[in-house]
PDB file of C-alpha atoms and ligand atoms in Angstrom:
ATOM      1  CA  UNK D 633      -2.258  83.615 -12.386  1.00  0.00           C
ATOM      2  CA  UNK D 634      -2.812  85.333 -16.085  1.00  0.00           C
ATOM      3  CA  UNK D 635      -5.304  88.530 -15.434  1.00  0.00           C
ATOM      4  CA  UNK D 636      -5.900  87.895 -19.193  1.00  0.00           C
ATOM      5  CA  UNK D 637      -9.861  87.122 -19.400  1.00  0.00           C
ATOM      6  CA  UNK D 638      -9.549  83.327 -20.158  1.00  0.00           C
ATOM      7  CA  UNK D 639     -10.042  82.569 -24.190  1.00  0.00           C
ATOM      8  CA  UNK D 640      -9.969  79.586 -26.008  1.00  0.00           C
ATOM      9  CA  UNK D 641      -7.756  79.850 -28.896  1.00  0.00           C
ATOM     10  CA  UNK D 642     -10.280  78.583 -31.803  1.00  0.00           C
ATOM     11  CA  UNK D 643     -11.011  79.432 -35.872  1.00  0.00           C
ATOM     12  CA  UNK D 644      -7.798  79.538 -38.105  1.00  0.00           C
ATOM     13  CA  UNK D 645      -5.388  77.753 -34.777  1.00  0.00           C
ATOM     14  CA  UNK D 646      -2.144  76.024 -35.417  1.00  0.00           C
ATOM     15  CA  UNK D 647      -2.204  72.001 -34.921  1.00  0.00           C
ATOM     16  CA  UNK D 648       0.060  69.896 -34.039  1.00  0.00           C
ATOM     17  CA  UNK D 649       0.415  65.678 -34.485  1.00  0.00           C
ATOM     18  CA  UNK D 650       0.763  64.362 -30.901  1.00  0.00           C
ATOM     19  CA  UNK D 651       0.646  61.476 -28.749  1.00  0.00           C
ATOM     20  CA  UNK D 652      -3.743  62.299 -28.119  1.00  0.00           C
ATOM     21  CA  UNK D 653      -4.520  63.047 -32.218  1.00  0.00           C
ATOM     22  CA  UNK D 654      -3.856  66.011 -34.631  1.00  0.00           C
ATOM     23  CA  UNK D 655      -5.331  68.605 -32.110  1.00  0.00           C
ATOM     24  CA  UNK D 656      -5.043  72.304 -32.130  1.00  0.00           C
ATOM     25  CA  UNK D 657      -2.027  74.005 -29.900  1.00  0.00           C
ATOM     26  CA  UNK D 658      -3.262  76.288 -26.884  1.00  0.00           C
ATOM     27  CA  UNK D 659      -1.874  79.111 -25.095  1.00  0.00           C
ATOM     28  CA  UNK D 660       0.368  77.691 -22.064  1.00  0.00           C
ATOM     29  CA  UNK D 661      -1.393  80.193 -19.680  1.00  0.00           C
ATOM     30  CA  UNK D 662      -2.754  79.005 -16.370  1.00  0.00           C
ATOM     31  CA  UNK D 663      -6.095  80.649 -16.131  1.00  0.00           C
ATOM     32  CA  UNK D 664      -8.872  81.294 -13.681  1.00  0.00           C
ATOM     33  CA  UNK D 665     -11.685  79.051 -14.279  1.00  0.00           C
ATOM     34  CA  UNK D 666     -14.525  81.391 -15.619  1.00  0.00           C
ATOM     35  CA  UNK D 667     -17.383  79.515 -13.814  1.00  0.00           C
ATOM     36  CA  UNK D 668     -20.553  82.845 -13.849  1.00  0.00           C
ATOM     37  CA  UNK D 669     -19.401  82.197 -18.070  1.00  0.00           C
ATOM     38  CA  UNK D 670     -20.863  78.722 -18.188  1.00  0.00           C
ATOM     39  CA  UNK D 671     -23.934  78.538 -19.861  1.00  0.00           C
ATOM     40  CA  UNK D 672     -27.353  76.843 -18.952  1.00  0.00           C
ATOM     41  CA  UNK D 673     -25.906  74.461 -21.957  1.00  0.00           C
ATOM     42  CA  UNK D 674     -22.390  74.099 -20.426  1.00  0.00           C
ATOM     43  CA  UNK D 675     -24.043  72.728 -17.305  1.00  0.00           C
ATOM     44  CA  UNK D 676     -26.750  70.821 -18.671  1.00  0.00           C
ATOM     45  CA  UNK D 677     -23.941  68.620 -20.860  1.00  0.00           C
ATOM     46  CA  UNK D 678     -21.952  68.337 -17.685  1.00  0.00           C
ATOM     47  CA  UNK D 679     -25.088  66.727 -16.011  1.00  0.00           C
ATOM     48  CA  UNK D 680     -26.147  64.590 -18.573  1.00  0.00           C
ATOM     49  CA  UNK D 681     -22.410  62.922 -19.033  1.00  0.00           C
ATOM     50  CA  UNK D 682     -21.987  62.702 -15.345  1.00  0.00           C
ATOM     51  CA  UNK D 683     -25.138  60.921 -14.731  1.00  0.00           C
ATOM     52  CA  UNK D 684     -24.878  58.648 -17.799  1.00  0.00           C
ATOM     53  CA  UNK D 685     -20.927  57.776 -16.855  1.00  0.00           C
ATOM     54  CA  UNK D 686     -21.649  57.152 -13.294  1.00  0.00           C
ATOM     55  CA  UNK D 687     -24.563  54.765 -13.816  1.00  0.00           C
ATOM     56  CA  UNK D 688     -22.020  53.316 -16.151  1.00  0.00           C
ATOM     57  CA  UNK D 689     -19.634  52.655 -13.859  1.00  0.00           C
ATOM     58  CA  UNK D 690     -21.039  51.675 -11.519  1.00  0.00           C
ATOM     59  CA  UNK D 691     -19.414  48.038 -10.954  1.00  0.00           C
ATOM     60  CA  UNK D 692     -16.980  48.826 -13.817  1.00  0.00           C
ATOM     61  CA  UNK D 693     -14.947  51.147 -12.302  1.00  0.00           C
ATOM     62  CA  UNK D 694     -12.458  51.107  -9.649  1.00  0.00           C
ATOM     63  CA  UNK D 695     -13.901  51.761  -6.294  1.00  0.00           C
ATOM     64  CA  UNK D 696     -11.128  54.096  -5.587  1.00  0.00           C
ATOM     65  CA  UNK D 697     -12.428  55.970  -8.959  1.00  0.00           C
ATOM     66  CA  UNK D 698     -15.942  56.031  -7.566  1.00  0.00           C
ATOM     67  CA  UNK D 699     -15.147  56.860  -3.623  1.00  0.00           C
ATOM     68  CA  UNK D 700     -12.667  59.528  -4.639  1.00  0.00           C
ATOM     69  CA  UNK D 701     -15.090  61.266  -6.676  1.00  0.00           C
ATOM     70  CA  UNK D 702     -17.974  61.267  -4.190  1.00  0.00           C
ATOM     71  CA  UNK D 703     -15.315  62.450  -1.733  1.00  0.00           C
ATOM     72  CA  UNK D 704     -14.774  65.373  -3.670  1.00  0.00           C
ATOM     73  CA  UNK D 705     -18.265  66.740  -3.692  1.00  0.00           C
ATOM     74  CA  UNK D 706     -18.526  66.297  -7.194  1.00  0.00           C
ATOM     75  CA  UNK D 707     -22.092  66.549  -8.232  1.00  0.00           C
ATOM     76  CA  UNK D 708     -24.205  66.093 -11.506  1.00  0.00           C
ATOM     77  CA  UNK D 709     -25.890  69.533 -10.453  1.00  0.00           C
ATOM     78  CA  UNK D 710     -23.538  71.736 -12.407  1.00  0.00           C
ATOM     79  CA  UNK D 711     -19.929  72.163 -13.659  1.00  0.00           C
ATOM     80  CA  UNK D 712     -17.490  72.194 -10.282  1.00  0.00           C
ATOM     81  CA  UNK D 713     -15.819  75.297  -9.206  1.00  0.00           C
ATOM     82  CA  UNK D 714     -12.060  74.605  -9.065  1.00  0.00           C
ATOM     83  CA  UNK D 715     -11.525  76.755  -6.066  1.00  0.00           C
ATOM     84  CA  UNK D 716     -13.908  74.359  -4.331  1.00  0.00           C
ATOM     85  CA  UNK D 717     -12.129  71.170  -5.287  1.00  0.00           C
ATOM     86  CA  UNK D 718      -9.183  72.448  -4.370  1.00  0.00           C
ATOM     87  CA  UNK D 719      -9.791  73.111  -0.600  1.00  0.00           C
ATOM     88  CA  UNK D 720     -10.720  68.978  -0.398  1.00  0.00           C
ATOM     89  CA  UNK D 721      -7.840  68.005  -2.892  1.00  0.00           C
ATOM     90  CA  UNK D 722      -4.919  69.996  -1.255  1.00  0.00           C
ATOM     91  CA  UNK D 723      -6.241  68.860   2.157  1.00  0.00           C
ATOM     92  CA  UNK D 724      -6.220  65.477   0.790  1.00  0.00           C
ATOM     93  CA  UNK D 725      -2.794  65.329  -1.082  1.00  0.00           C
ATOM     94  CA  UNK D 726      -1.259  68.278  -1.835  1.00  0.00           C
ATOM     95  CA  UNK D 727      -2.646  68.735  -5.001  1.00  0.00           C
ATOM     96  CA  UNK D 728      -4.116  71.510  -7.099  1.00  0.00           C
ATOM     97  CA  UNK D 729      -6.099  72.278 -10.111  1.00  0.00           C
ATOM     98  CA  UNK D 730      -5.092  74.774 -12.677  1.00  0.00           C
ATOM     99  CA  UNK D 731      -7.309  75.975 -15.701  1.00  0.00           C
ATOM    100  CA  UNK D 732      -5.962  75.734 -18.668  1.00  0.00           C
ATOM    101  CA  UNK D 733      -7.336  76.836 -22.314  1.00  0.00           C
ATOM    102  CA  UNK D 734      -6.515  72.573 -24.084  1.00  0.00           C
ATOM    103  CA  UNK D 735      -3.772  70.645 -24.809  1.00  0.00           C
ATOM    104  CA  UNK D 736      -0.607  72.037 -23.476  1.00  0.00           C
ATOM    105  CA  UNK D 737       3.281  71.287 -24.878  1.00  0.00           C
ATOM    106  CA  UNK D 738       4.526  68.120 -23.419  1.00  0.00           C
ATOM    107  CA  UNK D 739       7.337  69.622 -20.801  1.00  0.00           C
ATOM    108  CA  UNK D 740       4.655  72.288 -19.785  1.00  0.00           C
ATOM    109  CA  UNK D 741       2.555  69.983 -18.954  1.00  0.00           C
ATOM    110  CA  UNK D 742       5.166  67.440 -17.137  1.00  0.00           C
ATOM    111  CA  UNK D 743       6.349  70.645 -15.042  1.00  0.00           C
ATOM    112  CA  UNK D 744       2.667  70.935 -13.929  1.00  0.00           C
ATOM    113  CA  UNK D 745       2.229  67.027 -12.785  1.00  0.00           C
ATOM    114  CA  UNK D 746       6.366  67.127 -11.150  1.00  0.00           C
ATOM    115  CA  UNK D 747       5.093  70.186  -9.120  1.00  0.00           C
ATOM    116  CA  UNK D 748       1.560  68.389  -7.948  1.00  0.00           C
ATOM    117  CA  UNK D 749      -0.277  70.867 -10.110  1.00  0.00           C
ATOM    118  CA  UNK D 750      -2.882  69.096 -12.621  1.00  0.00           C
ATOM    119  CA  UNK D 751      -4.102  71.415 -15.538  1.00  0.00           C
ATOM    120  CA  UNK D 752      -7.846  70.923 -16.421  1.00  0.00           C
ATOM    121  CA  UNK D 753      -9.262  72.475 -19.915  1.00  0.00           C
ATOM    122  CA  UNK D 754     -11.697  74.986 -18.632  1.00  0.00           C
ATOM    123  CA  UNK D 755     -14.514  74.298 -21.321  1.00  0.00           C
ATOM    124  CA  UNK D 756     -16.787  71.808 -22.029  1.00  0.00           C
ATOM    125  CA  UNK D 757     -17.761  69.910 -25.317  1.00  0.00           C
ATOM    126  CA  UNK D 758     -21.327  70.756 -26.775  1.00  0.00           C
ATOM    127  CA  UNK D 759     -24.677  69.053 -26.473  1.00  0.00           C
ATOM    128  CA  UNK D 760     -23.689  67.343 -30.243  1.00  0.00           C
ATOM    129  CA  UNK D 761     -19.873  66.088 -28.743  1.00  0.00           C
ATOM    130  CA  UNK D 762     -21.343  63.858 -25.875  1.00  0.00           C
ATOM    131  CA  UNK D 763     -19.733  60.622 -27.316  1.00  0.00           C
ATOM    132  CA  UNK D 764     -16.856  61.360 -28.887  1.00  0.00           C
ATOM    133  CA  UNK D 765     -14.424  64.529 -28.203  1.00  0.00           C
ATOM    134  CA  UNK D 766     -10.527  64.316 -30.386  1.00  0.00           C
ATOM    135  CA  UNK D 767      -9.342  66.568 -27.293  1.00  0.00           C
ATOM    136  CA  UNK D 768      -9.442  66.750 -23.794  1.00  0.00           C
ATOM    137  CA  UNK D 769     -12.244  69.181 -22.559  1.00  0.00           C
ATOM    138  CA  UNK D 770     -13.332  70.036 -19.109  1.00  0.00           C
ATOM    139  CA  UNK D 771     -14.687  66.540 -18.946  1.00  0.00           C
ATOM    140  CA  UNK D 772     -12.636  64.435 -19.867  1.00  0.00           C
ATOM    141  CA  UNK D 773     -10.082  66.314 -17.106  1.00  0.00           C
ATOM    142  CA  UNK D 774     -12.386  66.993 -14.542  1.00  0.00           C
ATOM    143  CA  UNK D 775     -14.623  63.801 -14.081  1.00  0.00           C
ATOM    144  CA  UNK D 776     -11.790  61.663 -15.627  1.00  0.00           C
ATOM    145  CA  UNK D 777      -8.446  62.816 -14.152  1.00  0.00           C
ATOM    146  CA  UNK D 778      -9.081  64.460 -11.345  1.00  0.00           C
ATOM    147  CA  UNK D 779     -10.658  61.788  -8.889  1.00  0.00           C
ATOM    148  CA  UNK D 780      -8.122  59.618  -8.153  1.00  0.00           C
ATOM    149  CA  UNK D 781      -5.654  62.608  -7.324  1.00  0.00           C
ATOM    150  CA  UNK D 782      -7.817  62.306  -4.515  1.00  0.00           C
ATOM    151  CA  UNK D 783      -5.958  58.685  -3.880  1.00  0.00           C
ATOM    152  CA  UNK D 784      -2.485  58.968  -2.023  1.00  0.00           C
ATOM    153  CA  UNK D 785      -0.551  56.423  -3.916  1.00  0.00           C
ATOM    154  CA  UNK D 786      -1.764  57.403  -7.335  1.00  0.00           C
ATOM    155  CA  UNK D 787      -1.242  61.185  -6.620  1.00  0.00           C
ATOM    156  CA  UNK D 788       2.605  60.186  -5.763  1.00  0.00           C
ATOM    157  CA  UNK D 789       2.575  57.980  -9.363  1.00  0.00           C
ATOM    158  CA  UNK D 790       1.085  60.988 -11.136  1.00  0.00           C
ATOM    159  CA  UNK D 791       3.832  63.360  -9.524  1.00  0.00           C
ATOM    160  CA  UNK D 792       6.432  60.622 -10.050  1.00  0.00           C
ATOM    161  CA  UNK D 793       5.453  60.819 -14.184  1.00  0.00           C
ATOM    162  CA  UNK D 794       6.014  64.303 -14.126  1.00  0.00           C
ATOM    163  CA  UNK D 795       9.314  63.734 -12.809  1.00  0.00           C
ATOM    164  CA  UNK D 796       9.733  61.229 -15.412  1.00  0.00           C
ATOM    165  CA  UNK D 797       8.707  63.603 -18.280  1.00  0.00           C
ATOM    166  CA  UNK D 798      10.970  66.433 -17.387  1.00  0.00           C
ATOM    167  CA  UNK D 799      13.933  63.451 -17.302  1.00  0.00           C
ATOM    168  CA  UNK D 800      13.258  62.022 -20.431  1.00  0.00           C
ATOM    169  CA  UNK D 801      12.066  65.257 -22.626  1.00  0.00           C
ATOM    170  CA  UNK D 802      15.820  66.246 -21.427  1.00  0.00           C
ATOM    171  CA  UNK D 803      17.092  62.951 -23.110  1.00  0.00           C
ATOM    172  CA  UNK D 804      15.704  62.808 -26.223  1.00  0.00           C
ATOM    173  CA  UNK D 805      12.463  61.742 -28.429  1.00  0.00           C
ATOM    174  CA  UNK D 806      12.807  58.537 -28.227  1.00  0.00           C
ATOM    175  CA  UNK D 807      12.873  58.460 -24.445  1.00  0.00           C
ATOM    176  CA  UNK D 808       9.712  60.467 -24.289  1.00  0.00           C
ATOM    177  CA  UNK D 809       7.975  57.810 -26.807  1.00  0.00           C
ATOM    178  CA  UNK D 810       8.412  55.199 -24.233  1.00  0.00           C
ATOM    179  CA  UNK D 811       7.116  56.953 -21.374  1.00  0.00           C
ATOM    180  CA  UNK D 812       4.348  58.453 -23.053  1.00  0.00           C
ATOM    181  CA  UNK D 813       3.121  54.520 -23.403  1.00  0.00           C
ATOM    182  CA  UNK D 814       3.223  54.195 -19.947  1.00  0.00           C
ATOM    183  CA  UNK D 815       0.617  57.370 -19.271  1.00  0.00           C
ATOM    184  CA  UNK D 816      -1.364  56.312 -22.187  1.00  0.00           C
ATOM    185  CA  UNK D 817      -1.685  52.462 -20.728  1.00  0.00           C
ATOM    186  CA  UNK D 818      -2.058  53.609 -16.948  1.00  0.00           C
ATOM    187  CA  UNK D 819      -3.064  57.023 -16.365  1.00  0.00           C
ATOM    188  CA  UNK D 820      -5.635  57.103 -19.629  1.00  0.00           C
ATOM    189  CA  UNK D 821      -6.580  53.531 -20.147  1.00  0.00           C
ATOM    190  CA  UNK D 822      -5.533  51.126 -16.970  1.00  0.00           C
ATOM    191  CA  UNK D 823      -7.387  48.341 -15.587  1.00  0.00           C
ATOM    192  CA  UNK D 824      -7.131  47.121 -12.102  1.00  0.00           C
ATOM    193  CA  UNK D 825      -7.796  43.836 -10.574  1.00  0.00           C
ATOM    194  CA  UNK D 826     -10.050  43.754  -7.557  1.00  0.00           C
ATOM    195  CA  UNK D 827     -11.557  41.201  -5.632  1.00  0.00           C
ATOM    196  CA  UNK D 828     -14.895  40.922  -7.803  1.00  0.00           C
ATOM    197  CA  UNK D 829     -13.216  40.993 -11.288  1.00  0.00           C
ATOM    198  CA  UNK D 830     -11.148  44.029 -13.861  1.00  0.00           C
ATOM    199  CA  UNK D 831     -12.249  47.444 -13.412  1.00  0.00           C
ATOM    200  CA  UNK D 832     -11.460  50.688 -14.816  1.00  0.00           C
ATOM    201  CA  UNK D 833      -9.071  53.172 -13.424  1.00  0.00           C
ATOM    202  CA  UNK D 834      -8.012  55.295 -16.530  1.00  0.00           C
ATOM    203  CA  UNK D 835      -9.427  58.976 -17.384  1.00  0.00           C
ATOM    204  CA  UNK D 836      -9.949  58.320 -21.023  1.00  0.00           C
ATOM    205  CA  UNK D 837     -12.113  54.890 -20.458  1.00  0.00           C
ATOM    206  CA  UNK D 838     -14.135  56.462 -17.344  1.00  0.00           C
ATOM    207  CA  UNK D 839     -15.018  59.819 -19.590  1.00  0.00           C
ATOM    208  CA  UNK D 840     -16.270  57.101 -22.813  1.00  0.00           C
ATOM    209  CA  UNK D 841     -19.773  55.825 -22.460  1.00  0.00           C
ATOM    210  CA  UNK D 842     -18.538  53.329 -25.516  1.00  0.00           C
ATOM    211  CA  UNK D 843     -15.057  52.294 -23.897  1.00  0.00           C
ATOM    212  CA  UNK D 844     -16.328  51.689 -20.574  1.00  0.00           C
ATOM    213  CA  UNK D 845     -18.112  48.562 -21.839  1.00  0.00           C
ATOM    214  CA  UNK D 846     -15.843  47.496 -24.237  1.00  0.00           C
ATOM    215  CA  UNK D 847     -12.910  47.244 -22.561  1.00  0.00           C
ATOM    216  CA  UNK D 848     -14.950  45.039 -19.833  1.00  0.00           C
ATOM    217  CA  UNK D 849     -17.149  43.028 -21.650  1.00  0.00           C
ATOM    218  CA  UNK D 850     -15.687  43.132 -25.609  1.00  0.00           C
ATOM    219  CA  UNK D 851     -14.391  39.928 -26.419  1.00  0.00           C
ATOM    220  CA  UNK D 852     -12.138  41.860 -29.167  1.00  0.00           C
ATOM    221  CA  UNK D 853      -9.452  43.547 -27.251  1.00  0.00           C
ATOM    222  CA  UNK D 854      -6.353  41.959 -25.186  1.00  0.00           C
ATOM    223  CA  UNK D 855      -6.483  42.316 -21.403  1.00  0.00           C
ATOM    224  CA  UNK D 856      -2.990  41.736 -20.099  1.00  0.00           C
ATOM    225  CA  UNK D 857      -0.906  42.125 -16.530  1.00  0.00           C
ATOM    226  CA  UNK D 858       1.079  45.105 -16.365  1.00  0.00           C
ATOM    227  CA  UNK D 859       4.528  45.182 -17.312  1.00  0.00           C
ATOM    228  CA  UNK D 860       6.595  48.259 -17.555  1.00  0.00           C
ATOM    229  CA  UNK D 861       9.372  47.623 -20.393  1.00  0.00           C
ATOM    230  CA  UNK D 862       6.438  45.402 -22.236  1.00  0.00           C
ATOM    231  CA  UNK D 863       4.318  48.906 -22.254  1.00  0.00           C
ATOM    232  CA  UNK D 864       7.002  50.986 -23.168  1.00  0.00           C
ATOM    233  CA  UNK D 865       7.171  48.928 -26.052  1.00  0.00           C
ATOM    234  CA  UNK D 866       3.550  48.982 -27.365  1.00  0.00           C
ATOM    235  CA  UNK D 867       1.934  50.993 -29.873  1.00  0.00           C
ATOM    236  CA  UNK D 868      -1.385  52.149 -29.429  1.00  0.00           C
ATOM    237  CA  UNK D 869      -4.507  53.958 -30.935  1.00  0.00           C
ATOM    238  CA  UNK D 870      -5.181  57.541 -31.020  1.00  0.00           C
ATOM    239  CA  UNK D 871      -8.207  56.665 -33.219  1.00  0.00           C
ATOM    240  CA  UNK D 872     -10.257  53.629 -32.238  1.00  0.00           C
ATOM    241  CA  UNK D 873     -10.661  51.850 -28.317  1.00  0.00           C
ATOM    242  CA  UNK D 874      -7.645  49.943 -27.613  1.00  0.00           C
ATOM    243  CA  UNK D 875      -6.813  46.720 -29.027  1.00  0.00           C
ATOM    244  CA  UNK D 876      -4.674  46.010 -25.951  1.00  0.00           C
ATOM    245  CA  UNK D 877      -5.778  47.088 -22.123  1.00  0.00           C
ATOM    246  CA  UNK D 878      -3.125  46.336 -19.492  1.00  0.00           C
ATOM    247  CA  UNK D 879      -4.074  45.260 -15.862  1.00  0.00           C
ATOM    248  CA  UNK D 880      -2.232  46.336 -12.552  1.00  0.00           C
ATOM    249  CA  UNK D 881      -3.075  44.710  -9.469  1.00  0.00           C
ATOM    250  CA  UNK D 882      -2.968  48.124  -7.358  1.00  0.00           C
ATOM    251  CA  UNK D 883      -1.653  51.630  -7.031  1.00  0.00           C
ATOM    252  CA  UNK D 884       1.257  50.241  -5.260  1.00  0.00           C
ATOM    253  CA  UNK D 885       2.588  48.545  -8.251  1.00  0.00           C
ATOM    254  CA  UNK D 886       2.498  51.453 -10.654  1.00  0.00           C
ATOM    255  CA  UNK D 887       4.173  53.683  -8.057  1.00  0.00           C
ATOM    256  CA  UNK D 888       7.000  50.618  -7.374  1.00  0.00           C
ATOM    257  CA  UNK D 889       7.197  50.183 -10.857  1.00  0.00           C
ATOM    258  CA  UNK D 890       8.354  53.989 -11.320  1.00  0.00           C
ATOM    259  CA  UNK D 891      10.890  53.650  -8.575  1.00  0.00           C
ATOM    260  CA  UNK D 892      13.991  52.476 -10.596  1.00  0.00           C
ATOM    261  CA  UNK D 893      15.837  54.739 -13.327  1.00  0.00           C
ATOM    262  CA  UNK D 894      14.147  54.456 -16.558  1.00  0.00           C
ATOM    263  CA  UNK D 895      17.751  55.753 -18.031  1.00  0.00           C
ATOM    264  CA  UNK D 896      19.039  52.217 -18.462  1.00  0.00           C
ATOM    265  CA  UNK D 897      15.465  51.281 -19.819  1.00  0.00           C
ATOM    266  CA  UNK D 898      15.276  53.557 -22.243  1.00  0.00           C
ATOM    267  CA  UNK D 899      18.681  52.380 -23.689  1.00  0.00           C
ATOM    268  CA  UNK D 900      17.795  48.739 -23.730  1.00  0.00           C
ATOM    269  CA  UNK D 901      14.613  49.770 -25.733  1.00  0.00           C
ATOM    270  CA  UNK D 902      16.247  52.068 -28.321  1.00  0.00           C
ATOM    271  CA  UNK D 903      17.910  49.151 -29.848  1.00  0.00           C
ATOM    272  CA  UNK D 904      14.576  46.675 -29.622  1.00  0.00           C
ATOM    273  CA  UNK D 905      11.487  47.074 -32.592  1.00  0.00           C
ATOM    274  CA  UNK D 906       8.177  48.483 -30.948  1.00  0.00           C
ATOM    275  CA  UNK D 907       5.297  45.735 -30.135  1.00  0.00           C
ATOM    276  CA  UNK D 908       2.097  46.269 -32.403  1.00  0.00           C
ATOM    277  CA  UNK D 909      -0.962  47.390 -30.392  1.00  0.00           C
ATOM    278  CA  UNK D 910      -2.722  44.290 -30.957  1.00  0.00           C
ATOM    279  CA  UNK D 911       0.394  41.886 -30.018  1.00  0.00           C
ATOM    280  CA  UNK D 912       0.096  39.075 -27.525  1.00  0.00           C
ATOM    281  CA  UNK D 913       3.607  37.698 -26.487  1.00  0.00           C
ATOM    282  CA  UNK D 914       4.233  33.994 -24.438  1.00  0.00           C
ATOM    283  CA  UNK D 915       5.885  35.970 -21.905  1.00  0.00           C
ATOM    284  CA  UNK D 916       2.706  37.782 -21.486  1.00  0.00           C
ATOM    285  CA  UNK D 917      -0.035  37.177 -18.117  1.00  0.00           C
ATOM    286  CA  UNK D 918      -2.872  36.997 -20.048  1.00  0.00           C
ATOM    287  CA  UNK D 919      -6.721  37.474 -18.481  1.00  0.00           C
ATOM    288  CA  UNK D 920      -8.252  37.648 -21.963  1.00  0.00           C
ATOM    289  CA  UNK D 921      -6.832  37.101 -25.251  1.00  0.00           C
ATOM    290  CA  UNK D 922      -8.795  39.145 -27.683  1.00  0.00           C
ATOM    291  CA  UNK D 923     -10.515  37.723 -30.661  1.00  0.00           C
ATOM    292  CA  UNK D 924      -9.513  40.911 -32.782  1.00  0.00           C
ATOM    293  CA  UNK D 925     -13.084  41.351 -34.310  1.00  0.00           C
ATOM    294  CA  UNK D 926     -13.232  44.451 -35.781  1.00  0.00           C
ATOM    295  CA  UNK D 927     -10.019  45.511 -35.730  1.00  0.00           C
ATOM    296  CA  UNK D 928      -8.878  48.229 -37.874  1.00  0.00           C
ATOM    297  CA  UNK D 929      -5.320  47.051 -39.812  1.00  0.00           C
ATOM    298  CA  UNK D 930      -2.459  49.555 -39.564  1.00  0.00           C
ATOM    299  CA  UNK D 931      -2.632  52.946 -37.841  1.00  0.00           C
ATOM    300  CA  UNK D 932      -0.975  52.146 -34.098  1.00  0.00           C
ATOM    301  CA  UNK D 933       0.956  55.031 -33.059  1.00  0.00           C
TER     302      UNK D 933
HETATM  303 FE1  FE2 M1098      -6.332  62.536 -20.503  1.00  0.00          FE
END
């Protein structure tokens, strides 16, 4: 642990272009949450989004998502204490939080997830951010990631990515476009199939009172079954909801899917063009095809 007193690097900061937006760079330190430095303000935005996502999700989001977080002692009553998490999570599966100040590098961050360590940002957005944040805040992490770490078969996928990152940042850029897909169309914006219809498993659709719905109930976006070389292909938005949300039928298939070396994968891809976001192939299992409405023309990533 840093001894440094924790500081969130702000005013005249570098940024950097990455796979979540132009966002600014932080310090790589892990960091002891500061909880007695919360404000009245910091706890009161915590309550309000946690009350206003859970009665949101209710029935939209994965039951996993829901059990895990009520099995965590998470509460709407004020900002969690790491420390506390961390005696249910490492009982559960091994795994511990670390606070972080934001964003951190790509391999710094796969080294975290490869060694069952997930960073959280330690701060959280302001009463005037409550609907829209470019970059990941306490959260976003927190209410969003952390959960379904609580879930044995996901907490082996989210190790297994780690894995994966370290591999591919070690073979080259284009490699790490790929996988980064496959986090961005799982880990932050996954649906799951369950007996009573699609729900929502990913962090950054669970944290998004506006996503939560549309991703559900839009008739604009494409809700296909998961593929893994189809999703490496894909583009996707960094600045509006997704035109294209891709369905798994359980844990087990993301962590099966992860099994097999992505080295010949990546290969096979380098010489194929990239799928717009919006793209419905026949080869596709389609559950919705969108209508489109509203779509923004040009800017996938
Ligand atoms: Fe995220």
């Amino acid at each position: 642990m840093n001894s440094q007193p924790p500081r969130r690097v702000d005013g005249q900061v570098e940024r950097q272009q990455t796979d979540k937006g132009y966002v600014p760079v932080y310090t790589t330190a892990v960091i002891e949450q500061p909880w007695s430095e919360y404000s009245a303000t910091d706890h009161d935005v915590w309550r309000q989004l946690y009350e206003r996502q859970r009665a949101l999700l209710q029935g939209r989001a994965s039951q996993a998502f829901l059990l895990a977080q009520d099995q965590m002692g998470m509460t709407p009553d004020a900002i969690p204490r790491f420390s506390e998490l961390n005696a249910v999570l490492q009982q559960a599966t091994g795994w511990t939080l670390v606070g972080v100040e934001g964003l951190l590098p790509e391999l710094t961050f796969f080294e975290h997830l490869a060694n069952r360590r997930f960073p959280v940002t330690w701060w959280i957005r302001t009463p005037g951010q409550l609907d829209y944040l470019a970059e990941p805040d306490l959260f976003h992490d927190l209410f969003g990631h952390v959960p379904l770490l609580m879930n044995p078969v996901f907490a082996d996928y989210m190790q297994a990515y780690g894995r994966g990152g370290v591999k591919a940042h070690g073979i080259g850029p284009e490699a790490l476009v790929n996988l980064t897909r496959l986090y961005w169309y799982t880990v932050e914006f996954g649906l799951i199939r369950e007996a009573d219809g699609l729900r929502i498993y990913g962090s950054g659709i669970v944290s998004s009172k506006g996503e939560s719905i549309y991703c559900l109930e839009s008739d604009a976006p494409n809700r296909i079954g998961f593929d893994l070389t189809r999703i490496m292909r894909t583009r996707y938005r960094i600045d509006t909801y997704q035109k294209t949300y891709f369905v798994i039928d359980s844990f087990e298939q993301l962590m099966a899917a992860t099994a097999p070396d992505f080295r010949p994968i990546y290969q096979q891809l380098a010489t194929q063009d990239s799928y717009p976001a919006g793209a419905v192939l026949d080869s596709d299992q389609v559950f919705h095809r969108g209508s489109g409405e509203g779509w923004a023309d040009g800017g996938d990533v």
